[in-house]
Amino acid sequence: MCLSSSTTKKRRILVVGAGAAGSACAWSLSRYPDKYEVHVWETLSVPGGVASSCKVKNGAHVINDQVQGGAPSYRHNLLLLEKFGFKPTPVMMRIAFGREEKQWTNHSPSKLTTSLEKEIARFGNTLKWISRFEPLFVFLPIDKVLRFFRFSDDFREQMVLPLVALFFGTGNQTPNVASAVIARVFLDPDLRLFDYCPKRLLNSVPEMFAFPVLEEIFTKMAKQSNYTLHCNRPLKKVVRTSGAGILAEDSEGKVEQFDDIVYACSAETVLKTLNEPSWLEKKLLSNVEYYTDYCITHEDEDYMQRMYDMKLEQKDNYFVRTYPECPSKIEMSFNLTTYQPHLKLAGLNIYQTYYLDAKCKNLWTDKEVAKDKILTDRWMRQFAHTWRHFAYWVPWARFIQGTKNTWYCGSYTLFNTQEIAVMSGLAAAERLGADYPFPEDRLASAQFDMYLGIAHGKSRRRQSAK
């Protein structure tokens, strides 16, 4: 039992979760060791959360097995990598969609894009209308918008929906993604991933970056920062009192007292552990919808050849296909070798295949992956930012930030990206009094200010005197 924090001037802060959001929050607060005593409780044996690494092939190789990389606009991730002495690896983003007559790519023409050229051109005008009336289109799912504007099934199901699923990891909830989000990806000068092409939809191969070994990044952050990381320490219960602050109990029944708590974990975990949440907290956090996905890491090249338009000489790193019996449902695979140079040097081709939404399990082809080619597998819980996410959660989350000294961060507060996760952690730290760490970076600052305004309804504080 930890005694009252009234004996010290430092604020005792508990961060729940050592993923990207929690680690960023803890690091930012730990820059002020005279003001904060920061503890991070992590359920897993290592930090990183979904930004995880694992050993394969009898421990001979390490892979990043969930988060792989990001875009040049992921300034906060890049700045943190630089700060802790890591260098990302440049990667050219080459994507193969569909197969046979439904095949198309972002790097070469195809029969499908030629046949849909008029619709592709019309889609550009639709994007402009969506952008112009963004406050309205935030609440309209992309599939309904495309149907309203009379786009064909092939254009919707073979081009737009697979592309959106890849951009945001939205799984089989992709038809319900807010249309305003898709317009941003194409039109926002700072955030867009691809330049819209009126003939092929995509005709560029953008340069992205791949993360170094993720476990090493978050382990080094913890070792070189002034916060205490407690791995293998799941949170069981949080009681917010009127006089004794916040009482946090771990899975072994140990209780500690804190002044503030930052939930850097899923909304599901918050609802499971928070004793007596306010009516608004319970209502809003329940609006974050989660789905169960399944991932197999394997070396089954025959499976990849059967299911995708895979040509090794094209050096594609992403593969997306729709199920013939249900074209609105999607399966995705990655060639990890293109993201992780050490695998290429070892002459390996290691793939990951994602089977999306367990409710669609009847469509999955996971049983067709040769068992002797499987290296590892995992089940995952992912949130989907459908239009409901933006109607019933995102605009209102600001009203529960700080309730009884409780703060919320994580990618679910806005978009499912590693960059949002890091920004959300820095935003929670900023609200607790830690200065924003990267004011000199124009793009990072602009993105952070936008996030802070959306998720917290606040402007950035004036920097404190050094």
Coordinates of C-alpha atoms in Angstrom, one line a residue:
M1 CA 0.0 0.0 0.0
C2 CA 1.3 3.4 -1.0
L3 CA 0.6 6.1 1.6
S4 CA -0.9 9.5 0.9
S5 CA 0.8 11.6 -1.8
S6 CA 0.3 14.7 0.4
T7 CA 3.8 14.1 1.8
T8 CA 5.4 15.1 -1.5
K9 CA 4.9 18.0 -3.9
K10 CA 5.2 15.6 -6.9
R11 CA 2.0 14.5 -8.5
R12 CA 1.8 10.7 -8.6
I13 CA 0.5 9.7 -12.0
L14 CA -0.5 6.2 -13.1
V15 CA -0.4 5.4 -16.8
V16 CA -2.3 2.3 -17.7
G17 CA -0.6 0.6 -20.7
A18 CA 2.9 0.9 -22.2
G19 CA 1.9 1.0 -25.8
A20 CA 2.7 4.0 -28.1
A21 CA 0.2 6.3 -26.3
G22 CA 1.2 5.3 -22.8
S23 CA 4.9 5.4 -23.5
A24 CA 4.6 8.8 -25.1
C25 CA 2.6 10.2 -22.2
A26 CA 4.9 8.8 -19.6
W27 CA 8.0 10.1 -21.4
S28 CA 6.6 13.6 -21.8
L29 CA 5.7 13.8 -18.1
S30 CA 9.0 12.3 -17.1
R31 CA 10.9 15.3 -18.6
Y32 CA 9.8 17.1 -15.4
P33 CA 11.0 14.7 -12.6
D34 CA 10.6 17.5 -10.0
K35 CA 6.8 17.7 -10.8
Y36 CA 5.7 14.2 -11.5
E37 CA 6.3 10.7 -10.3
V38 CA 5.1 8.5 -13.1
H39 CA 4.3 4.8 -13.0
V40 CA 3.3 2.7 -16.0
W41 CA 1.4 -0.5 -15.5
E42 CA 1.6 -2.9 -18.4
T43 CA -0.3 -6.2 -18.7
L44 CA 2.3 -7.8 -21.0
S45 CA 5.9 -8.8 -20.3
V46 CA 7.3 -6.1 -22.5
P47 CA 6.3 -2.5 -23.5
G48 CA 4.9 -1.6 -26.9
G49 CA 1.3 -2.8 -26.8
V50 CA 0.2 -3.6 -30.4
A51 CA 3.6 -2.2 -31.6
S52 CA 5.1 -5.6 -30.8
S53 CA 7.9 -7.8 -31.9
C54 CA 8.4 -11.5 -31.7
K55 CA 11.0 -14.2 -32.5
V56 CA 10.3 -16.7 -35.3
K57 CA 12.1 -19.7 -36.8
N58 CA 13.2 -21.1 -33.5
G59 CA 14.4 -17.6 -32.4
A60 CA 16.7 -17.0 -35.3
H61 CA 14.8 -13.9 -36.5
V62 CA 12.9 -11.1 -34.9
I63 CA 9.9 -9.6 -36.7
N64 CA 7.6 -6.6 -36.0
D65 CA 4.3 -8.5 -36.1
Q66 CA 1.5 -5.9 -35.9
V67 CA 2.7 -2.3 -36.6
Q68 CA 5.1 -2.1 -39.5
G69 CA 5.7 1.5 -40.5
G70 CA 4.2 4.8 -41.4
A71 CA 4.1 7.8 -43.7
P72 CA 6.5 10.8 -43.7
S73 CA 3.7 12.8 -42.1
Y74 CA 4.1 10.7 -38.9
R75 CA 6.3 13.4 -37.5
H76 CA 5.9 12.5 -33.8
N77 CA 6.9 8.9 -34.4
L78 CA 9.9 10.0 -36.4
L79 CA 11.0 12.6 -33.9
L80 CA 10.8 10.1 -31.0
L81 CA 12.8 7.6 -33.1
E82 CA 15.5 10.2 -33.6
K83 CA 15.5 11.3 -30.0
F84 CA 16.2 7.7 -28.8
G85 CA 18.8 7.0 -31.4
F86 CA 16.8 4.9 -33.9
K87 CA 16.7 5.2 -37.7
P88 CA 13.7 4.2 -39.8
T89 CA 14.2 2.3 -43.0
P90 CA 12.7 3.9 -46.2
V91 CA 10.1 1.7 -47.9
M92 CA 8.4 2.1 -51.2
M93 CA 4.7 1.4 -50.8
R94 CA 3.7 -1.0 -53.6
I95 CA 0.2 -2.5 -53.4
A96 CA -1.5 -5.4 -55.4
F97 CA -5.3 -5.4 -55.2
G98 CA -7.5 -8.2 -56.4
R99 CA -6.5 -10.9 -58.9
E100 CA -7.2 -11.9 -62.5
E101 CA -9.7 -9.6 -64.2
K102 CA -10.2 -7.7 -60.9
Q103 CA -6.5 -7.0 -60.4
W104 CA -5.0 -3.5 -60.2
T105 CA -2.0 -1.8 -58.5
N106 CA -0.7 1.7 -57.6
H107 CA 2.3 1.3 -59.9
S108 CA 1.0 0.0 -63.3
P109 CA -2.1 0.2 -65.4
S110 CA -4.7 -2.7 -65.5
K111 CA -7.8 -3.8 -67.4
L112 CA -9.9 -2.9 -64.3
T113 CA -8.7 0.7 -64.1
T114 CA -9.1 1.2 -67.8
S115 CA -12.7 -0.1 -67.7
L116 CA -13.5 2.2 -64.7
E117 CA -11.7 5.3 -65.9
K118 CA -14.8 7.4 -66.2
E119 CA -15.9 6.5 -62.7
I120 CA -12.4 7.2 -61.4
A121 CA -12.5 10.7 -62.9
R122 CA -16.0 11.3 -61.4
F123 CA -14.8 10.1 -58.0
G124 CA -12.4 13.1 -58.0
N125 CA -15.3 15.5 -58.1
T126 CA -17.1 13.5 -55.5
L127 CA -14.1 13.9 -53.2
K128 CA -14.2 17.7 -53.6
W129 CA -17.9 17.8 -52.7
I130 CA -17.2 15.6 -49.6
S131 CA -14.4 17.9 -48.6
R132 CA -16.4 21.1 -49.1
F133 CA -19.2 19.8 -46.9
E134 CA -17.0 17.8 -44.5
P135 CA -19.1 18.4 -41.3
L136 CA -22.0 16.7 -43.0
F137 CA -20.1 13.9 -44.6
V138 CA -18.4 12.9 -41.3
F139 CA -21.7 11.3 -40.5
L140 CA -22.2 9.6 -43.9
P141 CA -20.6 6.2 -44.6
I142 CA -18.6 5.9 -47.7
D143 CA -20.5 3.0 -49.1
K144 CA -23.8 4.9 -48.9
V145 CA -22.3 8.0 -50.5
L146 CA -20.9 6.0 -53.4
R147 CA -24.2 4.3 -53.9
F148 CA -26.0 7.6 -53.8
F149 CA -23.7 9.0 -56.5
R150 CA -24.4 5.8 -58.5
F151 CA -20.9 4.3 -58.6
S152 CA -20.7 0.7 -59.8
D153 CA -20.3 -2.3 -57.6
D154 CA -16.8 -3.0 -59.1
F155 CA -15.6 0.5 -58.3
R156 CA -16.9 0.4 -54.8
E157 CA -16.0 -3.2 -53.9
Q158 CA -12.8 -3.7 -55.9
M159 CA -11.2 -0.2 -55.7
V160 CA -12.5 2.1 -53.0
L161 CA -13.3 -0.3 -50.1
P162 CA -10.1 -2.3 -50.3
L163 CA -8.1 0.9 -50.5
V164 CA -9.8 2.3 -47.4
A165 CA -9.4 -0.9 -45.5
L166 CA -5.6 -0.8 -46.2
F167 CA -5.3 2.9 -45.2
F168 CA -6.9 2.6 -41.8
G169 CA -7.0 -1.0 -40.9
T170 CA -10.8 -0.8 -40.8
G171 CA -11.4 -4.5 -41.5
N172 CA -14.8 -5.6 -42.7
Q173 CA -16.4 -2.4 -41.3
T174 CA -14.9 -0.5 -44.2
P175 CA -18.3 0.2 -45.9
N176 CA -19.3 2.2 -42.8
V177 CA -16.2 4.4 -42.6
A178 CA -17.0 8.1 -42.6
S179 CA -16.7 9.5 -46.1
A180 CA -15.0 12.7 -44.9
V181 CA -12.1 10.6 -43.7
I182 CA -11.5 9.2 -47.2
A183 CA -11.5 12.7 -48.7
R184 CA -8.8 13.7 -46.2
V185 CA -6.6 10.9 -47.3
F186 CA -6.6 12.1 -50.8
L187 CA -6.9 15.9 -50.5
D188 CA -5.3 17.1 -47.3
P189 CA -1.9 18.5 -48.3
D190 CA -0.2 17.4 -45.0
L191 CA -1.9 14.1 -44.4
R192 CA -2.6 12.5 -47.8
L193 CA -0.8 9.2 -48.5
F194 CA -1.4 9.2 -52.3
D195 CA -2.0 11.8 -55.0
Y196 CA -5.3 11.2 -56.6
C197 CA -5.0 10.1 -60.3
P198 CA -8.1 10.8 -62.5
K199 CA -7.2 7.9 -64.7
R200 CA -6.0 5.1 -62.4
L201 CA -7.1 6.4 -59.0
L202 CA -3.5 5.7 -57.8
N203 CA -0.4 6.0 -60.0
S204 CA 2.3 6.8 -57.5
V205 CA 4.6 4.7 -55.3
P206 CA 5.0 6.8 -52.2
E207 CA 8.0 6.5 -49.9
M208 CA 7.0 5.3 -46.4
F209 CA 9.2 4.2 -43.5
A210 CA 9.6 1.0 -41.6
F211 CA 10.2 0.9 -37.9
P212 CA 13.2 -0.7 -36.3
V213 CA 12.6 -3.6 -33.9
L214 CA 9.7 -2.1 -31.9
E215 CA 10.3 -3.9 -28.6
E216 CA 13.8 -2.3 -28.6
I217 CA 12.3 1.1 -29.1
F218 CA 9.9 1.1 -26.2
T219 CA 12.3 -0.7 -23.9
K220 CA 14.9 1.9 -24.5
M221 CA 12.4 4.7 -24.0
A222 CA 11.5 3.3 -20.6
K223 CA 15.2 2.8 -19.6
Q224 CA 16.3 6.3 -20.6
S225 CA 13.3 8.2 -19.1
N226 CA 12.3 9.1 -15.6
Y227 CA 9.3 6.9 -15.3
T228 CA 8.9 3.5 -13.7
L229 CA 7.7 0.7 -15.9
H230 CA 5.9 -2.2 -14.3
C231 CA 5.5 -5.1 -16.8
N232 CA 3.3 -8.1 -16.0
R233 CA 1.1 -5.9 -13.9
P234 CA -2.5 -5.9 -15.2
L235 CA -4.9 -3.4 -13.7
K236 CA -7.9 -4.9 -11.9
K237 CA -9.8 -2.0 -10.4
V238 CA -9.7 1.7 -10.1
V239 CA -11.6 3.6 -7.3
R240 CA -11.8 7.4 -7.5
T241 CA -12.3 8.8 -4.0
S242 CA -13.1 12.3 -2.8
G243 CA -10.3 12.5 -0.3
A244 CA -7.7 9.8 -0.9
G245 CA -7.3 10.4 -4.7
I246 CA -7.2 7.5 -7.0
L247 CA -6.8 3.9 -5.7
A248 CA -5.5 1.5 -8.3
E249 CA -5.6 -2.3 -7.6
D250 CA -3.5 -4.7 -9.7
S251 CA -4.3 -8.4 -10.5
E252 CA -2.5 -9.6 -7.3
G253 CA -4.6 -7.3 -5.1
K254 CA -1.9 -4.7 -4.4
V255 CA -3.3 -1.2 -4.1
E256 CA -1.5 2.1 -4.7
Q257 CA -2.6 5.7 -4.5
F258 CA -2.3 8.2 -7.3
D259 CA -3.3 11.8 -7.9
D260 CA -4.2 11.2 -11.6
I261 CA -4.7 8.3 -13.9
V262 CA -4.2 8.1 -17.7
Y263 CA -5.9 5.3 -19.4
A264 CA -3.7 4.4 -22.4
C265 CA -5.5 1.2 -23.2
S266 CA -8.7 0.1 -24.9
A267 CA -12.1 1.6 -24.1
E268 CA -13.1 -2.0 -23.2
T269 CA -10.4 -2.1 -20.5
V270 CA -11.5 1.2 -19.1
L271 CA -15.1 0.0 -18.7
K272 CA -13.9 -3.3 -17.2
T273 CA -11.7 -1.7 -14.5
L274 CA -13.2 1.7 -13.7
N275 CA -15.4 1.5 -10.6
E276 CA -18.5 3.7 -10.8
P277 CA -17.8 5.6 -14.1
S278 CA -20.0 8.6 -14.6
W279 CA -23.1 8.3 -16.7
L280 CA -21.3 10.1 -19.6
E281 CA -18.1 8.1 -19.3
K282 CA -20.1 4.9 -19.5
K283 CA -22.3 6.1 -22.3
L284 CA -19.5 7.4 -24.5
L285 CA -16.9 4.7 -24.0
S286 CA -19.5 2.1 -24.8
N287 CA -19.8 3.8 -28.2
V288 CA -16.3 2.6 -29.2
E289 CA -16.9 -0.6 -31.2
Y290 CA -14.4 -3.4 -31.3
Y291 CA -14.1 -6.4 -33.6
T292 CA -12.0 -9.5 -33.3
D293 CA -9.4 -10.2 -36.1
Y294 CA -7.1 -13.1 -36.6
C295 CA -3.5 -13.0 -38.0
I296 CA -1.3 -15.8 -39.3
T297 CA 2.4 -15.2 -39.9
H298 CA 3.6 -17.8 -42.4
E299 CA 5.9 -18.7 -45.3
D300 CA 3.2 -20.3 -47.5
E301 CA 4.1 -18.9 -50.9
D302 CA 1.6 -21.2 -52.6
Y303 CA -1.2 -19.7 -50.5
M304 CA -0.2 -16.2 -51.5
Q305 CA 0.0 -17.2 -55.2
R306 CA -3.5 -18.8 -55.1
M307 CA -5.2 -15.9 -53.2
Y308 CA -3.5 -12.8 -54.6
D309 CA -1.9 -11.4 -57.7
M310 CA 1.6 -11.9 -56.3
K311 CA 4.6 -11.5 -58.5
L312 CA 7.8 -11.5 -56.5
E313 CA 9.6 -9.4 -59.2
Q314 CA 7.2 -6.5 -58.6
K315 CA 8.3 -6.3 -54.9
D316 CA 4.8 -5.5 -53.7
N317 CA 4.5 -5.3 -49.9
Y318 CA 0.7 -5.1 -49.6
F319 CA -1.9 -7.5 -51.0
V320 CA -5.6 -7.0 -50.7
R321 CA -8.4 -9.2 -52.0
T322 CA -12.2 -9.4 -51.7
Y323 CA -14.1 -12.7 -51.2
P324 CA -15.8 -13.7 -54.4
E325 CA -18.9 -14.9 -52.5
C326 CA -19.1 -11.5 -50.7
P327 CA -17.2 -8.8 -52.5
S328 CA -17.7 -6.2 -49.7
K329 CA -15.6 -8.3 -47.3
I330 CA -11.8 -8.1 -47.4
E331 CA -8.7 -10.1 -46.6
M332 CA -5.2 -8.5 -46.4
S333 CA -1.7 -9.8 -46.4
F334 CA 1.8 -8.3 -46.1
N335 CA 5.2 -9.3 -47.2
L336 CA 7.2 -8.5 -44.1
T337 CA 10.5 -8.9 -45.9
T338 CA 9.9 -5.7 -47.8
Y339 CA 9.5 -3.9 -44.4
Q340 CA 12.3 -5.6 -42.5
P341 CA 15.7 -5.5 -44.3
H342 CA 17.3 -8.2 -42.1
L343 CA 14.7 -10.7 -43.4
K344 CA 15.7 -9.8 -46.9
L345 CA 19.4 -10.3 -46.1
A346 CA 18.5 -13.7 -44.8
G347 CA 16.8 -14.6 -48.1
L348 CA 13.4 -15.0 -46.4
N349 CA 9.9 -14.2 -47.6
I350 CA 7.7 -14.0 -44.5
Y351 CA 4.0 -13.1 -44.9
Q352 CA 1.2 -12.0 -42.6
T353 CA -2.4 -12.6 -43.5
Y354 CA -5.2 -10.8 -41.7
Y355 CA -8.6 -12.4 -41.4
L356 CA -11.0 -9.6 -40.4
D357 CA -14.0 -9.7 -38.1
A358 CA -14.7 -13.1 -36.5
K359 CA -18.4 -12.6 -37.3
C360 CA -17.3 -13.2 -41.0
K361 CA -15.4 -16.4 -40.1
N362 CA -17.4 -18.4 -42.6
L363 CA -15.6 -16.5 -45.4
W364 CA -12.1 -17.0 -44.0
T365 CA -9.6 -19.2 -45.8
D366 CA -7.2 -19.5 -42.9
K367 CA -7.5 -23.3 -43.0
E368 CA -5.9 -23.3 -46.4
V369 CA -2.5 -22.0 -45.1
A370 CA -0.2 -25.0 -44.8
K371 CA 0.3 -25.8 -41.1
D372 CA 3.9 -26.6 -41.5
K373 CA 4.4 -23.1 -43.0
I374 CA 2.9 -21.2 -40.0
L375 CA 5.4 -19.4 -37.8
T376 CA 3.0 -17.8 -35.3
D377 CA -0.6 -16.6 -35.0
R378 CA -2.6 -14.2 -32.8
W379 CA -6.1 -13.0 -32.2
M380 CA -6.6 -9.2 -31.9
R381 CA -9.2 -6.7 -30.9
Q382 CA -9.5 -3.7 -33.2
F383 CA -11.8 -0.8 -33.1
A384 CA -13.4 0.4 -36.4
H385 CA -13.8 4.1 -37.0
T386 CA -17.2 3.9 -38.7
W387 CA -19.4 6.9 -39.1
R388 CA -20.8 6.0 -35.7
H389 CA -17.4 6.5 -34.2
F390 CA -17.4 10.1 -35.4
A391 CA -21.0 10.7 -34.5
Y392 CA -21.2 9.2 -31.0
W393 CA -17.7 9.2 -29.7
V394 CA -15.1 11.5 -31.2
P395 CA -16.9 14.9 -30.8
W396 CA -17.9 14.1 -27.3
A397 CA -14.8 12.5 -25.8
R398 CA -13.5 16.0 -24.7
F399 CA -16.3 16.2 -22.2
I400 CA -15.0 13.2 -20.1
Q401 CA -11.3 14.2 -20.3
G402 CA -10.2 15.0 -16.8
T403 CA -13.3 13.7 -15.1
K404 CA -12.2 13.0 -11.5
N405 CA -8.5 13.3 -12.6
T406 CA -9.0 10.6 -15.2
W407 CA -7.6 11.0 -18.7
Y408 CA -8.0 9.0 -21.9
C409 CA -5.5 8.4 -24.8
G410 CA -4.9 5.9 -27.5
S411 CA -5.6 5.7 -31.2
Y412 CA -9.3 5.0 -30.6
T413 CA -9.7 8.6 -29.5
L414 CA -9.6 9.5 -33.3
F415 CA -8.1 7.3 -36.0
N416 CA -6.5 3.9 -35.8
T417 CA -2.9 4.9 -36.6
Q418 CA 0.4 4.8 -34.7
E419 CA 0.8 8.6 -35.1
I420 CA -2.6 9.3 -33.4
A421 CA -1.6 7.0 -30.6
V422 CA 1.6 9.0 -29.9
M423 CA -0.1 12.3 -30.2
S424 CA -2.9 11.3 -27.9
G425 CA -0.3 10.4 -25.2
L426 CA 1.5 13.7 -25.6
A427 CA -1.9 15.5 -25.4
A428 CA -2.8 13.8 -22.1
A429 CA 0.6 14.9 -20.7
E430 CA 0.1 18.4 -22.0
R431 CA -3.3 18.6 -20.2
L432 CA -1.5 17.5 -17.0
G433 CA 1.0 20.3 -17.3
A434 CA 3.9 18.9 -19.4
D435 CA 4.9 21.3 -22.3
Y436 CA 4.5 20.0 -25.8
P437 CA 7.9 18.6 -26.7
F438 CA 8.2 19.5 -30.5
P439 CA 7.0 23.1 -31.0
E440 CA 9.8 23.7 -33.5
D441 CA 8.4 21.2 -36.0
R442 CA 5.8 22.9 -38.1
L443 CA 3.9 19.8 -39.3
A444 CA 4.1 18.0 -35.9
S445 CA 2.8 21.1 -34.1
A446 CA -0.1 21.6 -36.6
Q447 CA -1.2 18.0 -36.3
F448 CA -0.9 18.1 -32.5
D449 CA -2.9 21.3 -32.3
M450 CA -5.6 19.8 -34.5
Y451 CA -5.7 16.6 -32.4
L452 CA -5.8 18.6 -29.1
G453 CA -8.7 20.7 -30.4
I454 CA -10.7 17.6 -31.5
A455 CA -10.1 15.2 -28.7
H456 CA -9.8 17.7 -25.8
G457 CA -11.5 20.8 -27.1
K458 CA -8.5 22.8 -26.0
S459 CA -5.7 24.9 -27.4
R460 CA -2.1 24.3 -26.6
R461 CA -0.9 26.1 -23.5
R462 CA 1.9 28.7 -23.7
Q463 CA 5.3 27.0 -23.1
S464 CA 6.5 27.4 -19.6
A465 CA 9.8 29.2 -19.0
K466 CA 12.9 27.1 -19.1

